[in-house]
Amino acid sequence: MFRILKKEVLSPSVKLLEIEAPRIAQKARAGQFLILRVNKQGERIPLTVADCNRERGSVTIVFLEVGKTTRLLGNLEQGEAIRDVVGPLGNPTEIENFGRVACVAGGVGVACIYPICRAFKEAGNEVIGIVGARTKEFLFWEDRLRAVVDELLITTDDGSYGRQGFVTDVLREVAERSSPPDRVVAVGPLPMMRAVCRVTKDYGLKTIVSLNPIMVDGIGMCGACRVTVAGQTRVACVEGPEFDGHDVDFDELAQRLRRYQDQEREALARFEAECDGRC
Amino acid sequence: MLENGGNSAERKRIIPRRVPVSRREPKERIKDFEEVVRGYTPEEAMAEADRCLQCKQPHCREGCPVGLDIPAFIALIREGRFDEAAAKVREENLLPSICGRVCPQENQCEERCTLGKKYEPVAIGRLERFLGDYELDRGKDVPEPAPPSGRRVAVVGSGPGGLTCAADLARLGHAVKLFESLHMPGGVLVYGIPEFRLPKRIVHAEIDTIHRMGVDIECNVVVGQTVTIDELFSEGFDAVFVGTGAGSPRFPGIAGQNLPGVQSANGFLTRVNLMRAYRFPEYDTPVRIGRRVVVLGGGNVAMDAARTALRLGAEEVRIVYRRSREELPARQEEVHHAEEEGVKFTFLAAPVRCLAGEDGRVGRIECQRYELGAPDASGRRRPVPIPGSEFIMEVDNVIVAIGQGPNPLIQKTTPDLEIGPKGTIVVDPVTGATSKRGVFAGGDIVVGTATVIMAMGAGRTAARAIDAYLRGEADPWANWKVKVR
């Protein structure tokens, strides 16, 4: 069992859990993920490691409540425990001094981009953070990000904070600058990552995306997370989760992400009916 | 004590046919995941044991990868001395309930049975299973370990190889910790082999015995990611056994292989077996199976996947295999069970591509006919495609069961481990020693894909070598030299 040391509500339906997991805390690096199972009947879901504290032996995850499992997870309180947590899985982000790096995140991806920004900064890069949220209340970790980037550009869909528009609008401007980024990293919902790749392709900017396909084991055994990258079948859990975004077949990935949609809806509906609107 | 063979009159009495074992009716059993083959009753076991000729030169024993004293335990069953018989089995095999169910006895002990030359061989596997279950039902005593050696061994992977190695080392007095990457120990026994062939309560009970022998088990540790082999040595382990198996599924490399609805047998079976997706929504992991299912491949995994698909409600399940019936690598018994349950076979055909239906999921599969040509390196006749013989089948799911490769994670983070051309770990076959001092390996991670019992044999071999190494009696690295094939 893995004890929850801290819980925070970051925005409507986005929650943070700090979990006691000393082995993972010792090893996790930016870009890696973990897999957890809430309870005995639970499914295994992958979540990016948003932060870790080696002294406390803890890791932090941030998640959007979208289905039954993330709702169950969000209902857990400090002092309660998660049945299984395994990691760190996948390869860490390739961190080097590239010069100038633009780190783009949308929605809950902000939590994933934070350790990546920090690692790029520590490696000596000039880091430009570009962060998008639906509205002001969905934005979180602005302070934390500001501490690890040189420049932070924020957009909201409705203009309630920062610039009105999408991250791609700002990214295009950054790409147009006299000294554009040497590398772009994008983490967030699939349509956002795809849109980012379209922009950067126009400008010939190398772009790394962090994929989050359906997984079961996370150690290369089930093949559920396979994606087509540059025409090759790759297993995201052990060969990824980061790939060159210009090579990723996003259409296929989008389709593959939907393959249990009916069951996911059913599970959520039953869950909501059972807890009678109390959760 | 029993004399080898009893009196001569008894030795000559031939009972040509086996005592039949009861099986559930195909029509009934495909409705659920309960076990298909029921075991022998004590009376049936004694009657079957009575068929054994008690040969002076027991060839059956030579056919057993762990060298079980088969005539001895059968003689004890015949006399109704089940506890002693079970203890006899346990001397060489700690997992009789598992081996009795999943070993390919027809190619091992039973193939060598003298009686089998003219008649049906003694049902050694069913007798072994009977003893294992007999003991599990009664709750068995844990063997007394040797005095503590003061040495610690990390066993990586809790499949059949790791379990055997861990148990043997514990019995020899070493402190053993078993690391498992999934949330439950058992490896392929829990994620791969379905409930209807190997009930999970049996696996859990066998693992519980090993746990009671003092073996510590830590799940959720991916050696190679969570900790490296070198870090295990820093944690204070004196030796490491790697039994991480062959868990990486192969795909055919055809167009459309990543369409939704095309999945690996490993993934499909893991959902159903480990995650219990067949009990969705009580269990949260979903599984989705349509009306028409094609399974590619002809091994035991293909049979397991096909029979699982039927139980999940598929109406037509067809196995497509590129060679002919004679070359099917699956156990005959499993092929027979699959056919009884209504699984259909298309031999001498292989997929060319998968095509999407209107909803974007796989809707059709195009295959090509094959014929058998000259024998290949494996000695089997090589399948050769027949030009222009393509045909299309309508499908809702395609399950790929064309084999698994070695798990790559340990090799990736252990640079001083010598790796074979196919990604397997190279070992000295006599000791199981790898190129890295203090590290041993065995099972599918070394040989590619084999059987549960072969992995157990390798776990046992390594345990002996580790014991000798830790006691300073033998150093496998004094002149470690293995030619990479």
PDB file of N, CA, C and O in Angstrom, chain A residues 78-144:
ATOM      1  N   GLN A  78      -5.846  12.451   2.315  1.00  0.00           N
ATOM      2  CA  GLN A  78      -4.573  12.324   3.009  1.00  0.00           C
ATOM      3  C   GLN A  78      -4.675  11.252   4.096  1.00  0.00           C
ATOM      4  O   GLN A  78      -5.675  11.201   4.806  1.00  0.00           O
ATOM      5  N   GLY A  79      -3.674  10.396   4.184  1.00  0.00           N
ATOM      6  CA  GLY A  79      -3.715   9.328   5.188  1.00  0.00           C
ATOM      7  C   GLY A  79      -4.252   8.028   4.626  1.00  0.00           C
ATOM      8  O   GLY A  79      -3.949   6.945   5.137  1.00  0.00           O
ATOM      9  N   GLU A  80      -5.043   8.103   3.569  1.00  0.00           N
ATOM     10  CA  GLU A  80      -5.512   6.884   2.921  1.00  0.00           C
ATOM     11  C   GLU A  80      -4.413   6.376   1.989  1.00  0.00           C
ATOM     12  O   GLU A  80      -3.371   7.014   1.833  1.00  0.00           O
ATOM     13  N   ALA A  81      -4.664   5.223   1.349  1.00  0.00           N
ATOM     14  CA  ALA A  81      -3.580   4.625   0.572  1.00  0.00           C
ATOM     15  C   ALA A  81      -4.058   4.117  -0.776  1.00  0.00           C
ATOM     16  O   ALA A  81      -5.235   3.804  -0.965  1.00  0.00           O
ATOM     17  N   ILE A  82      -3.112   4.063  -1.687  1.00  0.00           N
ATOM     18  CA  ILE A  82      -3.346   3.504  -3.019  1.00  0.00           C
ATOM     19  C   ILE A  82      -2.765   2.096  -3.004  1.00  0.00           C
ATOM     20  O   ILE A  82      -1.676   1.879  -2.476  1.00  0.00           O
ATOM     21  N   ARG A  83      -3.459   1.149  -3.583  1.00  0.00           N
ATOM     22  CA  ARG A  83      -3.042  -0.233  -3.439  1.00  0.00           C
ATOM     23  C   ARG A  83      -1.684  -0.521  -4.106  1.00  0.00           C
ATOM     24  O   ARG A  83      -0.826  -1.149  -3.514  1.00  0.00           O
ATOM     25  N   ASP A  84      -1.536  -0.080  -5.353  1.00  0.00           N
ATOM     26  CA  ASP A  84      -0.300  -0.379  -6.070  1.00  0.00           C
ATOM     27  C   ASP A  84       0.203   0.843  -6.822  1.00  0.00           C
ATOM     28  O   ASP A  84      -0.583   1.528  -7.472  1.00  0.00           O
ATOM     29  N   VAL A  85       1.488   1.092  -6.707  1.00  0.00           N
ATOM     30  CA  VAL A  85       2.129   2.142  -7.503  1.00  0.00           C
ATOM     31  C   VAL A  85       3.457   1.572  -7.983  1.00  0.00           C
ATOM     32  O   VAL A  85       4.237   1.053  -7.185  1.00  0.00           O
ATOM     33  N   VAL A  86       3.696   1.646  -9.285  1.00  0.00           N
ATOM     34  CA  VAL A  86       4.943   1.101  -9.821  1.00  0.00           C
ATOM     35  C   VAL A  86       5.591   2.106 -10.763  1.00  0.00           C
ATOM     36  O   VAL A  86       4.914   2.800 -11.516  1.00  0.00           O
ATOM     37  N   GLY A  87       6.901   2.188 -10.693  1.00  0.00           N
ATOM     38  CA  GLY A  87       7.617   3.109 -11.570  1.00  0.00           C
ATOM     39  C   GLY A  87       9.045   3.283 -11.100  1.00  0.00           C
ATOM     40  O   GLY A  87       9.476   2.560 -10.209  1.00  0.00           O
ATOM     41  N   PRO A  88       9.776   4.244 -11.593  1.00  0.00           N
ATOM     42  CA  PRO A  88       9.369   5.059 -12.731  1.00  0.00           C
ATOM     43  C   PRO A  88       9.444   4.248 -14.016  1.00  0.00           C
ATOM     44  O   PRO A  88      10.321   3.414 -14.170  1.00  0.00           O
ATOM     45  N   LEU A  89       8.512   4.508 -14.916  1.00  0.00           N
ATOM     46  CA  LEU A  89       8.451   3.765 -16.166  1.00  0.00           C
ATOM     47  C   LEU A  89       8.770   4.695 -17.336  1.00  0.00           C
ATOM     48  O   LEU A  89       8.667   5.913 -17.224  1.00  0.00           O
ATOM     49  N   GLY A  90       9.122   4.090 -18.446  1.00  0.00           N
ATOM     50  CA  GLY A  90       9.445   4.871 -19.639  1.00  0.00           C
ATOM     51  C   GLY A  90      10.812   5.516 -19.530  1.00  0.00           C
ATOM     52  O   GLY A  90      11.505   5.404 -18.508  1.00  0.00           O
ATOM     53  N   ASN A  91      11.195   6.180 -20.589  1.00  0.00           N
ATOM     54  CA  ASN A  91      12.497   6.857 -20.624  1.00  0.00           C
ATOM     55  C   ASN A  91      12.339   8.296 -20.162  1.00  0.00           C
ATOM     56  O   ASN A  91      11.328   8.925 -20.426  1.00  0.00           O
ATOM     57  N   PRO A  92      13.370   8.833 -19.485  1.00  0.00           N
ATOM     58  CA  PRO A  92      13.314  10.242 -19.114  1.00  0.00           C
ATOM     59  C   PRO A  92      13.410  11.123 -20.368  1.00  0.00           C
ATOM     60  O   PRO A  92      13.895  10.672 -21.409  1.00  0.00           O
ATOM     61  N   THR A  93      12.968  12.366 -20.219  1.00  0.00           N
ATOM     62  CA  THR A  93      13.120  13.343 -21.295  1.00  0.00           C
ATOM     63  C   THR A  93      14.604  13.506 -21.614  1.00  0.00           C
ATOM     64  O   THR A  93      15.437  13.512 -20.702  1.00  0.00           O
ATOM     65  N   GLU A  94      14.905  13.636 -22.891  1.00  0.00           N
ATOM     66  CA  GLU A  94      16.296  13.875 -23.286  1.00  0.00           C
ATOM     67  C   GLU A  94      16.659  15.309 -22.889  1.00  0.00           C
ATOM     68  O   GLU A  94      16.129  16.261 -23.464  1.00  0.00           O
ATOM     69  N   ILE A  95      17.492  15.417 -21.879  1.00  0.00           N
ATOM     70  CA  ILE A  95      17.860  16.753 -21.371  1.00  0.00           C
ATOM     71  C   ILE A  95      19.310  17.056 -21.749  1.00  0.00           C
ATOM     72  O   ILE A  95      20.212  16.296 -21.437  1.00  0.00           O
ATOM     73  N   GLU A  96      19.473  18.166 -22.439  1.00  0.00           N
ATOM     74  CA  GLU A  96      20.802  18.630 -22.832  1.00  0.00           C
ATOM     75  C   GLU A  96      20.733  20.135 -22.870  1.00  0.00           C
ATOM     76  O   GLU A  96      19.636  20.690 -22.829  1.00  0.00           O
ATOM     77  N   ASN A  97      21.865  20.765 -23.026  1.00  0.00           N
ATOM     78  CA  ASN A  97      21.804  22.206 -23.254  1.00  0.00           C
ATOM     79  C   ASN A  97      21.622  22.433 -24.752  1.00  0.00           C
ATOM     80  O   ASN A  97      22.574  22.450 -25.507  1.00  0.00           O
ATOM     81  N   PHE A  98      20.366  22.582 -25.156  1.00  0.00           N
ATOM     82  CA  PHE A  98      20.063  22.798 -26.571  1.00  0.00           C
ATOM     83  C   PHE A  98      20.161  24.278 -26.928  1.00  0.00           C
ATOM     84  O   PHE A  98      20.154  24.635 -28.086  1.00  0.00           O
ATOM     85  N   GLY A  99      20.173  25.111 -25.890  1.00  0.00           N
ATOM     86  CA  GLY A  99      20.174  26.550 -26.121  1.00  0.00           C
ATOM     87  C   GLY A  99      18.873  27.151 -25.626  1.00  0.00           C
ATOM     88  O   GLY A  99      18.727  27.468 -24.456  1.00  0.00           O
ATOM     89  N   ARG A 100      17.915  27.238 -26.536  1.00  0.00           N
ATOM     90  CA  ARG A 100      16.612  27.809 -26.167  1.00  0.00           C
ATOM     91  C   ARG A 100      15.541  26.744 -26.391  1.00  0.00           C
ATOM     92  O   ARG A 100      15.449  26.159 -27.481  1.00  0.00           O
ATOM     93  N   VAL A 101      14.758  26.485 -25.363  1.00  0.00           N
ATOM     94  CA  VAL A 101      13.737  25.436 -25.451  1.00  0.00           C
ATOM     95  C   VAL A 101      12.369  26.029 -25.128  1.00  0.00           C
ATOM     96  O   VAL A 101      12.228  26.757 -24.143  1.00  0.00           O
ATOM     97  N   ALA A 102      11.381  25.711 -25.962  1.00  0.00           N
ATOM     98  CA  ALA A 102      10.005  26.111 -25.653  1.00  0.00           C
ATOM     99  C   ALA A 102       9.270  24.886 -25.120  1.00  0.00           C
ATOM    100  O   ALA A 102       9.249  23.841 -25.767  1.00  0.00           O
ATOM    101  N   CYS A 103       8.710  25.032 -23.921  1.00  0.00           N
ATOM    102  CA  CYS A 103       7.960  23.926 -23.310  1.00  0.00           C
ATOM    103  C   CYS A 103       6.487  24.312 -23.310  1.00  0.00           C
ATOM    104  O   CYS A 103       6.097  25.284 -22.660  1.00  0.00           O
ATOM    105  N   VAL A 104       5.699  23.544 -24.041  1.00  0.00           N
ATOM    106  CA  VAL A 104       4.301  23.893 -24.247  1.00  0.00           C
ATOM    107  C   VAL A 104       3.417  22.886 -23.508  1.00  0.00           C
ATOM    108  O   VAL A 104       3.624  21.675 -23.635  1.00  0.00           O
ATOM    109  N   ALA A 105       2.451  23.392 -22.752  1.00  0.00           N
ATOM    110  CA  ALA A 105       1.568  22.478 -22.030  1.00  0.00           C
ATOM    111  C   ALA A 105       0.141  22.975 -22.075  1.00  0.00           C
ATOM    112  O   ALA A 105      -0.116  24.177 -22.073  1.00  0.00           O
ATOM    113  N   GLY A 106      -0.767  22.002 -22.106  1.00  0.00           N
ATOM    114  CA  GLY A 106      -2.173  22.346 -22.071  1.00  0.00           C
ATOM    115  C   GLY A 106      -2.861  21.554 -20.984  1.00  0.00           C
ATOM    116  O   GLY A 106      -2.502  20.399 -20.737  1.00  0.00           O
ATOM    117  N   GLY A 107      -3.821  22.172 -20.314  1.00  0.00           N
ATOM    118  CA  GLY A 107      -4.610  21.475 -19.297  1.00  0.00           C
ATOM    119  C   GLY A 107      -3.734  20.884 -18.207  1.00  0.00           C
ATOM    120  O   GLY A 107      -2.847  21.544 -17.669  1.00  0.00           O
ATOM    121  N   VAL A 108      -3.959  19.603 -17.934  1.00  0.00           N
ATOM    122  CA  VAL A 108      -3.248  18.951 -16.844  1.00  0.00           C
ATOM    123  C   VAL A 108      -1.774  18.701 -17.208  1.00  0.00           C
ATOM    124  O   VAL A 108      -0.948  18.404 -16.356  1.00  0.00           O
ATOM    125  N   GLY A 109      -1.458  18.864 -18.487  1.00  0.00           N
ATOM    126  CA  GLY A 109      -0.076  18.714 -18.948  1.00  0.00           C
ATOM    127  C   GLY A 109       0.882  19.686 -18.278  1.00  0.00           C
ATOM    128  O   GLY A 109       2.099  19.486 -18.293  1.00  0.00           O
ATOM    129  N   VAL A 110       0.339  20.748 -17.676  1.00  0.00           N
ATOM    130  CA  VAL A 110       1.163  21.718 -16.950  1.00  0.00           C
ATOM    131  C   VAL A 110       1.984  21.013 -15.865  1.00  0.00           C
ATOM    132  O   VAL A 110       3.162  21.310 -15.658  1.00  0.00           O
ATOM    133  N   ALA A 111       1.366  20.044 -15.217  1.00  0.00           N
ATOM    134  CA  ALA A 111       2.062  19.318 -14.154  1.00  0.00           C
ATOM    135  C   ALA A 111       3.212  18.493 -14.719  1.00  0.00           C
ATOM    136  O   ALA A 111       4.233  18.305 -14.072  1.00  0.00           O
ATOM    137  N   CYS A 112       3.029  17.987 -15.936  1.00  0.00           N
ATOM    138  CA  CYS A 112       4.064  17.157 -16.547  1.00  0.00           C
ATOM    139  C   CYS A 112       5.203  18.005 -17.089  1.00  0.00           C
ATOM    140  O   CYS A 112       6.352  17.585 -17.123  1.00  0.00           O
ATOM    141  N   ILE A 113       4.872  19.227 -17.538  1.00  0.00           N
ATOM    142  CA  ILE A 113       5.898  20.064 -18.151  1.00  0.00           C
ATOM    143  C   ILE A 113       6.787  20.694 -17.079  1.00  0.00           C
ATOM    144  O   ILE A 113       7.936  21.038 -17.342  1.00  0.00           O
ATOM    145  N   TYR A 114       6.265  20.814 -15.860  1.00  0.00           N
ATOM    146  CA  TYR A 114       7.027  21.468 -14.794  1.00  0.00           C
ATOM    147  C   TYR A 114       8.405  20.819 -14.563  1.00  0.00           C
ATOM    148  O   TYR A 114       9.437  21.503 -14.634  1.00  0.00           O
ATOM    149  N   PRO A 115       8.480  19.490 -14.316  1.00  0.00           N
ATOM    150  CA  PRO A 115       9.818  18.912 -14.083  1.00  0.00           C
ATOM    151  C   PRO A 115      10.704  18.977 -15.331  1.00  0.00           C
ATOM    152  O   PRO A 115      11.930  19.049 -15.218  1.00  0.00           O
ATOM    153  N   ILE A 116      10.068  18.998 -16.505  1.00  0.00           N
ATOM    154  CA  ILE A 116      10.839  19.075 -17.749  1.00  0.00           C
ATOM    155  C   ILE A 116      11.475  20.473 -17.873  1.00  0.00           C
ATOM    156  O   ILE A 116      12.655  20.612 -18.183  1.00  0.00           O
ATOM    157  N   CYS A 117      10.678  21.501 -17.587  1.00  0.00           N
ATOM    158  CA  CYS A 117      11.208  22.878 -17.607  1.00  0.00           C
ATOM    159  C   CYS A 117      12.373  23.006 -16.635  1.00  0.00           C
ATOM    160  O   CYS A 117      13.424  23.573 -16.941  1.00  0.00           O
ATOM    161  N   ARG A 118      12.164  22.460 -15.444  1.00  0.00           N
ATOM    162  CA  ARG A 118      13.183  22.571 -14.396  1.00  0.00           C
ATOM    163  C   ARG A 118      14.483  21.896 -14.850  1.00  0.00           C
ATOM    164  O   ARG A 118      15.572  22.438 -14.681  1.00  0.00           O
ATOM    165  N   ALA A 119      14.345  20.707 -15.444  1.00  0.00           N
ATOM    166  CA  ALA A 119      15.537  19.978 -15.878  1.00  0.00           C
ATOM    167  C   ALA A 119      16.256  20.713 -17.005  1.00  0.00           C
ATOM    168  O   ALA A 119      17.484  20.799 -17.028  1.00  0.00           O
ATOM    169  N   PHE A 120      15.486  21.282 -17.936  1.00  0.00           N
ATOM    170  CA  PHE A 120      16.100  22.053 -19.027  1.00  0.00           C
ATOM    171  C   PHE A 120      16.826  23.276 -18.471  1.00  0.00           C
ATOM    172  O   PHE A 120      17.909  23.635 -18.903  1.00  0.00           O
ATOM    173  N   LYS A 121      16.199  23.914 -17.494  1.00  0.00           N
ATOM    174  CA  LYS A 121      16.774  25.104 -16.885  1.00  0.00           C
ATOM    175  C   LYS A 121      18.099  24.736 -16.198  1.00  0.00           C
ATOM    176  O   LYS A 121      19.120  25.407 -16.375  1.00  0.00           O
ATOM    177  N   GLU A 122      18.050  23.634 -15.429  1.00  0.00           N
ATOM    178  CA  GLU A 122      19.249  23.203 -14.708  1.00  0.00           C
ATOM    179  C   GLU A 122      20.381  22.837 -15.667  1.00  0.00           C
ATOM    180  O   GLU A 122      21.554  22.956 -15.330  1.00  0.00           O
ATOM    181  N   ALA A 123      20.001  22.402 -16.878  1.00  0.00           N
ATOM    182  CA  ALA A 123      21.015  22.040 -17.875  1.00  0.00           C
ATOM    183  C   ALA A 123      21.549  23.268 -18.612  1.00  0.00           C
ATOM    184  O   ALA A 123      22.370  23.141 -19.521  1.00  0.00           O
ATOM    185  N   GLY A 124      21.044  24.443 -18.245  1.00  0.00           N
ATOM    186  CA  GLY A 124      21.587  25.667 -18.808  1.00  0.00           C
ATOM    187  C   GLY A 124      20.817  26.270 -19.972  1.00  0.00           C
ATOM    188  O   GLY A 124      21.266  27.215 -20.607  1.00  0.00           O
ATOM    189  N   ASN A 125      19.645  25.720 -20.259  1.00  0.00           N
ATOM    190  CA  ASN A 125      18.858  26.261 -21.367  1.00  0.00           C
ATOM    191  C   ASN A 125      18.135  27.552 -20.989  1.00  0.00           C
ATOM    192  O   ASN A 125      17.838  27.784 -19.813  1.00  0.00           O
ATOM    193  N   GLU A 126      17.822  28.325 -22.004  1.00  0.00           N
ATOM    194  CA  GLU A 126      16.840  29.389 -21.816  1.00  0.00           C
ATOM    195  C   GLU A 126      15.489  28.727 -22.055  1.00  0.00           C
ATOM    196  O   GLU A 126      15.264  28.129 -23.117  1.00  0.00           O
ATOM    197  N   VAL A 127      14.616  28.790 -21.056  1.00  0.00           N
ATOM    198  CA  VAL A 127      13.354  28.048 -21.152  1.00  0.00           C
ATOM    199  C   VAL A 127      12.178  29.007 -21.296  1.00  0.00           C
ATOM    200  O   VAL A 127      11.990  29.910 -20.478  1.00  0.00           O
ATOM    201  N   ILE A 128      11.410  28.798 -22.351  1.00  0.00           N
ATOM    202  CA  ILE A 128      10.184  29.575 -22.550  1.00  0.00           C
ATOM    203  C   ILE A 128       9.001  28.640 -22.256  1.00  0.00           C
ATOM    204  O   ILE A 128       8.846  27.612 -22.908  1.00  0.00           O
ATOM    205  N   GLY A 129       8.234  28.982 -21.242  1.00  0.00           N
ATOM    206  CA  GLY A 129       7.058  28.183 -20.915  1.00  0.00           C
ATOM    207  C   GLY A 129       5.834  28.749 -21.608  1.00  0.00           C
ATOM    208  O   GLY A 129       5.603  29.953 -21.566  1.00  0.00           O
ATOM    209  N   ILE A 130       5.076  27.899 -22.288  1.00  0.00           N
ATOM    210  CA  ILE A 130       3.826  28.333 -22.917  1.00  0.00           C
ATOM    211  C   ILE A 130       2.722  27.421 -22.390  1.00  0.00           C
ATOM    212  O   ILE A 130       2.761  26.203 -22.587  1.00  0.00           O
ATOM    213  N   VAL A 131       1.779  28.027 -21.687  1.00  0.00           N
ATOM    214  CA  VAL A 131       0.806  27.230 -20.965  1.00  0.00           C
ATOM    215  C   VAL A 131      -0.606  27.682 -21.315  1.00  0.00           C
ATOM    216  O   VAL A 131      -0.891  28.874 -21.316  1.00  0.00           O
ATOM    217  N   GLY A 132      -1.455  26.721 -21.593  1.00  0.00           N
ATOM    218  CA  GLY A 132      -2.831  27.066 -21.928  1.00  0.00           C
ATOM    219  C   GLY A 132      -3.823  26.408 -20.991  1.00  0.00           C
ATOM    220  O   GLY A 132      -3.610  25.272 -20.549  1.00  0.00           O
ATOM    221  N   ALA A 133      -4.895  27.137 -20.679  1.00  0.00           N
ATOM    222  CA  ALA A 133      -5.960  26.572 -19.852  1.00  0.00           C
ATOM    223  C   ALA A 133      -7.301  27.012 -20.435  1.00  0.00           C
ATOM    224  O   ALA A 133      -7.366  27.998 -21.169  1.00  0.00           O
ATOM    225  N   ARG A 134      -8.337  26.276 -20.083  1.00  0.00           N
ATOM    226  CA  ARG A 134      -9.654  26.621 -20.598  1.00  0.00           C
ATOM    227  C   ARG A 134     -10.068  28.004 -20.087  1.00  0.00           C
ATOM    228  O   ARG A 134     -10.422  28.875 -20.846  1.00  0.00           O
ATOM    229  N   THR A 135     -10.028  28.161 -18.760  1.00  0.00           N
ATOM    230  CA  THR A 135     -10.338  29.451 -18.146  1.00  0.00           C
ATOM    231  C   THR A 135      -9.335  29.675 -17.013  1.00  0.00           C
ATOM    232  O   THR A 135      -8.559  28.769 -16.690  1.00  0.00           O
ATOM    233  N   LYS A 136      -9.418  30.844 -16.398  1.00  0.00           N
ATOM    234  CA  LYS A 136      -8.482  31.181 -15.316  1.00  0.00           C
ATOM    235  C   LYS A 136      -8.520  30.135 -14.199  1.00  0.00           C
ATOM    236  O   LYS A 136      -7.479  29.754 -13.661  1.00  0.00           O
ATOM    237  N   GLU A 137      -9.738  29.662 -13.876  1.00  0.00           N
ATOM    238  CA  GLU A 137      -9.812  28.742 -12.728  1.00  0.00           C
ATOM    239  C   GLU A 137      -9.199  27.367 -13.008  1.00  0.00           C
ATOM    240  O   GLU A 137      -8.959  26.597 -12.084  1.00  0.00           O
ATOM    241  N   PHE A 138      -8.947  27.055 -14.281  1.00  0.00           N
ATOM    242  CA  PHE A 138      -8.309  25.786 -14.604  1.00  0.00           C
ATOM    243  C   PHE A 138      -6.777  25.887 -14.618  1.00  0.00           C
ATOM    244  O   PHE A 138      -6.087  24.902 -14.842  1.00  0.00           O
ATOM    245  N   LEU A 139      -6.286  27.093 -14.409  1.00  0.00           N
ATOM    246  CA  LEU A 139      -4.837  27.279 -14.440  1.00  0.00           C
ATOM    247  C   LEU A 139      -4.252  27.011 -13.053  1.00  0.00           C
ATOM    248  O   LEU A 139      -4.803  27.423 -12.043  1.00  0.00           O
ATOM    249  N   PHE A 140      -3.155  26.269 -12.993  1.00  0.00           N
ATOM    250  CA  PHE A 140      -2.504  26.025 -11.703  1.00  0.00           C
ATOM    251  C   PHE A 140      -0.984  26.023 -11.889  1.00  0.00           C
ATOM    252  O   PHE A 140      -0.488  25.974 -13.011  1.00  0.00           O
ATOM    253  N   TRP A 141      -0.277  26.092 -10.796  1.00  0.00           N
ATOM    254  CA  TRP A 141       1.188  26.018 -10.758  1.00  0.00           C
ATOM    255  C   TRP A 141       1.878  27.155 -11.520  1.00  0.00           C
ATOM    256  O   TRP A 141       3.008  26.992 -11.970  1.00  0.00           O
ATOM    257  N   GLU A 142       1.207  28.289 -11.646  1.00  0.00           N
ATOM    258  CA  GLU A 142       1.848  29.416 -12.332  1.00  0.00           C
ATOM    259  C   GLU A 142       3.131  29.823 -11.601  1.00  0.00           C
ATOM    260  O   GLU A 142       4.179  30.020 -12.222  1.00  0.00           O
ATOM    261  N   ASP A 143       3.053  29.893 -10.257  1.00  0.00           N
ATOM    262  CA  ASP A 143       4.226  30.304  -9.465  1.00  0.00           C
ATOM    263  C   ASP A 143       5.374  29.305  -9.621  1.00  0.00           C
ATOM    264  O   ASP A 143       6.520  29.687  -9.788  1.00  0.00           O
ATOM    265  N   ARG A 144       5.014  28.034  -9.521  1.00  0.00           N
ATOM    266  CA  ARG A 144       6.054  27.009  -9.610  1.00  0.00           C
ATOM    267  C   ARG A 144       6.748  27.083 -10.969  1.00  0.00           C
ATOM    268  O   ARG A 144       7.969  26.965 -11.062  1.00  0.00           O
TER     269      ARG A 144
END
